[in-house]
Short mmCIF file of N, CA and C in Angstrom, two decimals:
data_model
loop_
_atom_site.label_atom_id
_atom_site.label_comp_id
_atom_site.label_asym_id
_atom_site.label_seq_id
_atom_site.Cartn_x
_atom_site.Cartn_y
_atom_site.Cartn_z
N UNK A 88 -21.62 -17.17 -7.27
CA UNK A 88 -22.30 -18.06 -6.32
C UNK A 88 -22.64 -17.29 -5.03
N UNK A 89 -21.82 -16.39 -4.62
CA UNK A 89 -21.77 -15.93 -3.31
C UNK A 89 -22.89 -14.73 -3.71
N UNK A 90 -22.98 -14.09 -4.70
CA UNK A 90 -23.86 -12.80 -4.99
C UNK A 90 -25.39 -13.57 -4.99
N UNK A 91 -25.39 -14.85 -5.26
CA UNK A 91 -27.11 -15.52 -4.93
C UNK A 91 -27.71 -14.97 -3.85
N UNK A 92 -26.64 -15.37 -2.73
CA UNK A 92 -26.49 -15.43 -1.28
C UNK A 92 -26.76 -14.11 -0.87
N UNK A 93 -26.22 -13.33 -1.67
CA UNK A 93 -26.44 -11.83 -1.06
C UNK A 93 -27.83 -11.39 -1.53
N UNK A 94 -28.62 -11.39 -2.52
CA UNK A 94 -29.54 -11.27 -2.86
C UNK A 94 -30.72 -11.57 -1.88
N UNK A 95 -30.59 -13.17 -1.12
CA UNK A 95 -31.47 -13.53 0.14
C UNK A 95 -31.51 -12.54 1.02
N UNK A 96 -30.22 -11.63 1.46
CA UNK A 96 -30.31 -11.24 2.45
C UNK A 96 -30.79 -9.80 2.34
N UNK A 97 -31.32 -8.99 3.07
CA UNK A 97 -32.10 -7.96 3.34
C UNK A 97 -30.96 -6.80 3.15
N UNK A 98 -31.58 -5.48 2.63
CA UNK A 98 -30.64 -4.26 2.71
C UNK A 98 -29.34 -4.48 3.49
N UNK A 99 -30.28 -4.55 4.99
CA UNK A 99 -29.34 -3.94 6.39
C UNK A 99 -28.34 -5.49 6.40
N UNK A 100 -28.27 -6.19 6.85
CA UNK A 100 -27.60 -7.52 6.45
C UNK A 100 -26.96 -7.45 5.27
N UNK A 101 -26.76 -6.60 3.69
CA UNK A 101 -26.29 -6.61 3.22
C UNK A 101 -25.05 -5.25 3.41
N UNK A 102 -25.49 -4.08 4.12
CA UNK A 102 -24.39 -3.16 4.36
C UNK A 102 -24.00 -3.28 5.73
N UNK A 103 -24.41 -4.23 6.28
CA UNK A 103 -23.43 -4.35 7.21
C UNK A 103 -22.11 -5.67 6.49
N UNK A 104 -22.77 -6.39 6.08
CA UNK A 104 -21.66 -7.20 5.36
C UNK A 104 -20.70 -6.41 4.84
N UNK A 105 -20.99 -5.44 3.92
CA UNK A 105 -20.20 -5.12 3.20
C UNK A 105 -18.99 -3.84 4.21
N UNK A 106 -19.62 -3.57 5.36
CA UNK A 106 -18.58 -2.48 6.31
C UNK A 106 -17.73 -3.31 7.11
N UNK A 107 -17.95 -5.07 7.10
CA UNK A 107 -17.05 -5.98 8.16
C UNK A 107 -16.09 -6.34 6.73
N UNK A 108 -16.71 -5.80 5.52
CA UNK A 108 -15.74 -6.48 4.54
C UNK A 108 -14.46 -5.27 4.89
N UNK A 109 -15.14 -4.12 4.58
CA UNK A 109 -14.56 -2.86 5.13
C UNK A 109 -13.01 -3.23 5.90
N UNK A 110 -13.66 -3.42 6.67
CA UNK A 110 -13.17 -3.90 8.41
C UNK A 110 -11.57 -5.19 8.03
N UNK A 111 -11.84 -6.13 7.42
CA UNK A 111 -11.53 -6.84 7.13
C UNK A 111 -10.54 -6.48 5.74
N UNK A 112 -10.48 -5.70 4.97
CA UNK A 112 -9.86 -5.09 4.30
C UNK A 112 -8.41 -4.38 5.01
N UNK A 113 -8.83 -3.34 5.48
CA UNK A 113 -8.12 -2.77 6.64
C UNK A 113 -7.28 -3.34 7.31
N UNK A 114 -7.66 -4.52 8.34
CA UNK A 114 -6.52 -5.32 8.70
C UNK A 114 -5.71 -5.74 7.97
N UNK A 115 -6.07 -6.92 6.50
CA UNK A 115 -5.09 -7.15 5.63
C UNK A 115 -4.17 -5.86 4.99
N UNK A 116 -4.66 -5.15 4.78
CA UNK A 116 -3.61 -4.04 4.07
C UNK A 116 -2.78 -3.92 5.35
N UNK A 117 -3.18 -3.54 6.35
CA UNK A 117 -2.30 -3.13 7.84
C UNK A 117 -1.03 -4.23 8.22
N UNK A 118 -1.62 -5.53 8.00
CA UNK A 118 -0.89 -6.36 8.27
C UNK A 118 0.42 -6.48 6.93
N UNK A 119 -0.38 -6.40 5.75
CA UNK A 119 0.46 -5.83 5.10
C UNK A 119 1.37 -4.98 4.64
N UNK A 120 1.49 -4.14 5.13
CA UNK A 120 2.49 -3.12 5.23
C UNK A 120 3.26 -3.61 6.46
N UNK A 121 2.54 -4.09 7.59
CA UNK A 121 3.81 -4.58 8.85
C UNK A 121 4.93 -5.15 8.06
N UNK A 122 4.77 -5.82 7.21
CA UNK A 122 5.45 -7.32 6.11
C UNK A 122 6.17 -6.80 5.66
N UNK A 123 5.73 -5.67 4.99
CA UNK A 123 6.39 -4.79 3.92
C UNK A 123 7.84 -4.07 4.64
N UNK A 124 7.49 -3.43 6.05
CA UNK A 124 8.36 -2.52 6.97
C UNK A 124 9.20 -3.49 7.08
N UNK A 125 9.14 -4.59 7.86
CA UNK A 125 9.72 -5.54 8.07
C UNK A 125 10.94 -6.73 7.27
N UNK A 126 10.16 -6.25 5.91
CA UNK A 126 11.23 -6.91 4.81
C UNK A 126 11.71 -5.71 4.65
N UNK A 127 12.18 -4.70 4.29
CA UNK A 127 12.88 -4.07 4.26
C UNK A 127 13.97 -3.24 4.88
#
């Protein structure tokens, strides 16, 4: 459903999406490992 969506949108609108996914990746793993340090 969501890949429709991406199709509308233009190149640049599509790699920038995909570098805040980037972005957004990064924090979760980061925050994840805080979790990780922390339980252990």
């Amino acid at each position: 459903m969501w890949f429709c969506s991406l199709l509308v949108l233009g190149k640049h609108d599509f790699h920038s999406l995909l570098d805040s996914h980037d972005e957004l990746r990064k924090i979760i793993s980061e925050t994840a490992q805080k979790r990780l340090v922390k339980g252990n």
